[in-house]
């Protein structure tokens, strides 16, 4: 049973560029949530996708956008990258509203903006 | 006031002793509480969930919840060097739009001293 998979593992981008991160949820899960974790901080909620729609969103600018595909996989896009966007980006999957049982996280994508 | 607060540590505990980690939250409507363990450079791993007042035990781990005091804790008995990690408290919090999101504290770094 595959867990949550994220790609790529590491990424280096230049300020102003755009980046796309990818996530495949755990088998049987249909909801994907994205988090940003800066060094020394806890994960910060970016947004959540369910049935191919953004269901809720955290306090992140519109430069952060996402998409969910019919197979429940998801992408996180960040435009006009800033140095402050350097962080570990985590994808978590859950089944519908049953995230109350706890998220399963992927191994993350480490983004470095230079 | 932060939604979820933890002492950042670091907390140092001798091997074999009890490690006590604390967390407070601000949303009185919160119903679900989680503890995640995160090793350096890795993604968070769910180790405990608790939903009712009182204690919940799982092996060497005990989670304690007091909703009246808005306080949740994690006790680790017989601490082992492999328990050295950052421990994240996570709580479901209601957004201004009537949705729930899982909110994390900044984490407590725990070091077990052999």
Coordinates of C-alpha atoms in Angstrom, one line a residue:
Chain A
X1 CA 0.0 0.0 0.0
X2 CA 1.8 3.1 -1.2
X3 CA 1.9 6.0 1.1
X4 CA 1.9 9.7 0.1
X5 CA 4.5 10.4 -2.5
X6 CA 5.9 13.8 -3.4
X7 CA 8.2 14.9 -6.2
X8 CA 10.7 16.2 -6.6
X9 CA 12.6 15.6 -3.3
X10 CA 14.8 18.7 -3.7
X11 CA 14.6 21.8 -5.9
X12 CA 16.7 24.9 -6.3
X13 CA 15.1 27.9 -8.0
X14 CA 16.0 31.5 -8.7
X15 CA 14.0 34.5 -7.4
X16 CA 11.2 35.4 -9.7
X17 CA 10.9 31.9 -11.2
X18 CA 7.9 29.6 -10.9
X19 CA 7.8 26.1 -9.4
X20 CA 5.4 23.2 -9.5
X21 CA 5.4 20.5 -6.8
X22 CA 3.5 17.2 -7.1
X23 CA 1.8 14.9 -4.7
X24 CA 0.1 11.5 -5.0
X25 CA -2.1 10.7 -2.0
X26 CA -2.2 7.4 -0.1
X27 CA -4.3 4.8 -1.8
X28 CA -7.9 5.2 -0.9
X29 CA -7.5 8.9 0.2
X30 CA -9.3 11.6 -1.7
X31 CA -8.3 14.8 0.1
X32 CA -4.9 16.5 -0.2
X33 CA -3.6 19.3 2.0
X34 CA -0.5 21.3 1.5
X35 CA 1.7 22.8 4.2
X36 CA 4.8 25.0 4.2
X37 CA 7.4 24.4 6.9
X38 CA 10.2 26.9 7.3
X39 CA 13.3 26.0 9.2
X40 CA 12.6 25.8 12.9
X41 CA 8.9 26.4 12.5
X42 CA 5.8 24.2 12.6
X43 CA 4.0 23.4 9.3
X44 CA 1.7 26.2 8.1
X45 CA -1.5 25.4 6.2
X46 CA -1.5 26.5 2.6
X47 CA -4.7 25.0 1.2
X48 CA -6.8 21.8 0.9
X49 CA -8.3 20.1 -2.2
X50 CA -11.3 17.8 -2.3
X51 CA -13.2 16.7 -5.4
X52 CA -10.9 18.8 -7.5
X53 CA -11.8 22.0 -5.7
X54 CA -10.0 24.2 -3.2
X55 CA -12.0 23.6 -0.1
X56 CA -10.2 25.9 2.3
X57 CA -7.1 28.1 2.3
X58 CA -4.6 29.5 4.8
X59 CA -3.0 32.9 4.9
X60 CA -0.9 32.6 1.8
X61 CA -0.8 35.1 -1.2
X62 CA -2.4 34.3 -4.5
X63 CA 1.1 33.4 -5.8
X64 CA 0.4 30.1 -4.3
X65 CA -2.1 28.1 -6.3
X66 CA -3.0 24.5 -6.7
X67 CA -4.9 21.9 -8.5
X68 CA -6.3 18.4 -7.9
X69 CA -6.8 15.9 -10.7
X70 CA -9.5 13.2 -11.1
X71 CA -7.1 10.6 -9.7
X72 CA -6.8 12.7 -6.5
X73 CA -3.2 13.7 -7.1
X74 CA -2.4 17.3 -6.6
X75 CA 0.0 20.1 -7.7
X76 CA 1.2 23.1 -5.8
X77 CA 2.3 26.1 -7.9
X78 CA 4.2 29.0 -6.6
X79 CA 4.8 32.0 -8.9
X80 CA 7.3 34.9 -8.6
X81 CA 9.4 33.0 -6.1
X82 CA 10.8 35.0 -3.1
X83 CA 13.7 34.1 -0.9
X84 CA 11.2 33.6 1.9
X85 CA 9.5 30.8 0.0
X86 CA 12.5 28.5 0.8
X87 CA 11.0 25.8 2.9
X88 CA 10.0 22.2 3.2
X89 CA 6.7 21.7 1.4
X90 CA 4.6 18.9 2.8
X91 CA 1.6 17.2 1.3
X92 CA -0.8 15.3 3.5
X93 CA -3.7 13.1 2.4
X94 CA -6.9 12.0 4.2
X95 CA -10.2 10.5 3.4
X96 CA -13.0 13.1 3.0
X97 CA -13.8 14.7 6.3
X98 CA -12.0 11.9 8.2
X99 CA -8.8 13.9 8.6
X100 CA -9.8 13.9 12.3
X101 CA -8.1 10.6 12.4
X102 CA -4.8 12.3 11.5
X103 CA -3.0 13.1 8.3
X104 CA -0.5 11.0 6.5
X105 CA 2.4 13.1 5.3
X106 CA 4.6 12.6 2.3
X107 CA 8.4 12.9 2.7
X108 CA 8.2 16.5 1.5
X109 CA 9.9 18.7 -1.2
X110 CA 12.8 20.9 0.0
X111 CA 12.6 24.1 -2.0
X112 CA 15.6 26.5 -2.0
X113 CA 15.2 29.9 -3.6
X114 CA 18.5 31.7 -4.4
Chain B
X1 CA -2.3 34.9 20.8
X2 CA -1.1 32.0 18.7
X3 CA -3.6 29.2 18.0
X4 CA -1.3 26.5 19.2
X5 CA 1.6 27.2 21.5
X6 CA 4.5 25.0 22.5
X7 CA 7.8 25.6 24.4
X8 CA 10.4 25.5 21.6
X9 CA 13.0 23.9 23.9
X10 CA 15.4 22.4 23.6
X11 CA 14.4 20.0 26.3
X12 CA 17.1 17.6 27.5
X13 CA 16.1 14.5 29.4
X14 CA 18.4 11.6 30.6
X15 CA 17.9 8.2 29.1
X16 CA 15.4 6.2 31.0
X17 CA 13.6 9.2 32.5
X18 CA 10.2 10.7 31.6
X19 CA 10.0 13.4 29.0
X20 CA 7.0 15.8 29.4
X21 CA 5.9 17.9 26.4
X22 CA 3.2 20.6 26.7
X23 CA 0.9 22.4 24.4
X24 CA -1.9 25.0 24.8
X25 CA -4.5 26.0 22.2
X26 CA -6.8 29.0 21.9
X27 CA -9.9 27.6 20.0
X28 CA -12.4 26.3 22.6
X29 CA -14.2 24.5 19.8
X30 CA -11.3 22.2 19.0
X31 CA -12.2 18.5 19.2
X32 CA -9.2 16.7 17.8
X33 CA -5.6 16.8 19.1
X34 CA -2.5 15.1 17.7
X35 CA 1.2 14.7 18.5
X36 CA 3.6 14.3 15.6
X37 CA 7.3 13.4 15.8
X38 CA 9.7 14.9 13.3
X39 CA 13.3 13.8 12.9
X40 CA 15.7 16.3 11.4
X41 CA 15.2 16.7 7.7
X42 CA 12.2 14.3 7.7
X43 CA 8.4 14.8 7.5
X44 CA 6.1 14.6 10.6
X45 CA 5.0 11.2 11.7
X46 CA 1.7 10.8 13.7
X47 CA 2.4 9.1 17.0
X48 CA -0.7 9.9 19.1
X49 CA -4.3 11.2 18.8
X50 CA -6.7 12.2 21.5
X51 CA -10.3 13.4 21.4
X52 CA -11.6 13.1 25.0
X53 CA -10.5 14.6 28.3
X54 CA -8.2 12.4 30.3
X55 CA -5.3 10.1 29.4
X56 CA -4.6 7.9 26.4
X57 CA -1.7 5.4 26.6
X58 CA 0.1 3.7 23.7
X59 CA 3.2 1.9 24.7
X60 CA 5.7 4.3 26.2
X61 CA 3.6 7.3 25.1
X62 CA 0.7 8.9 27.1
X63 CA -1.3 11.8 25.8
X64 CA -3.2 13.9 28.3
X65 CA -6.1 16.3 27.4
X66 CA -7.8 18.9 29.5
X67 CA -10.3 20.9 27.4
X68 CA -11.3 23.2 30.3
X69 CA -7.7 24.4 30.6
X70 CA -7.1 24.1 26.8
X71 CA -4.1 22.0 27.5
X72 CA -2.7 18.9 25.9
X73 CA 0.5 17.1 26.8
X74 CA 2.6 14.1 25.8
X75 CA 4.6 12.0 28.2
X76 CA 7.3 9.6 27.0
X77 CA 8.3 7.0 29.6
X78 CA 11.7 5.2 29.6
X79 CA 13.1 7.8 27.2
X80 CA 15.5 6.4 24.5
X81 CA 18.1 8.1 22.4
X82 CA 15.9 7.3 19.4
X83 CA 13.2 9.6 20.9
X84 CA 15.4 12.6 20.2
X85 CA 13.4 14.6 17.7
X86 CA 11.1 17.6 17.4
X87 CA 7.6 17.0 18.7
X88 CA 4.7 18.9 17.0
X89 CA 1.3 19.5 18.7
X90 CA -1.5 19.8 16.2
X91 CA -5.1 20.9 16.8
X92 CA -8.1 21.3 14.6
X93 CA -9.1 24.9 14.6
X94 CA -12.1 26.6 13.0
X95 CA -11.5 29.2 10.3
X96 CA -13.5 32.4 9.8
X97 CA -15.3 30.6 7.0
X98 CA -16.7 27.9 9.2
X99 CA -14.2 25.3 8.0
X100 CA -11.7 23.3 10.1
X101 CA -8.0 23.2 9.5
X102 CA -5.3 21.3 11.3
X103 CA -3.0 23.8 13.0
X104 CA 0.5 23.0 14.2
X105 CA 2.6 24.5 17.0
X106 CA 6.2 25.4 16.4
X107 CA 7.4 22.2 17.9
X108 CA 9.5 21.2 20.9
X109 CA 13.0 19.9 20.3
X110 CA 13.7 16.9 22.6
X111 CA 17.2 15.5 23.2
X112 CA 17.6 12.3 25.2
X113 CA 21.0 12.2 26.9
X114 CA 22.6 8.7 27.1

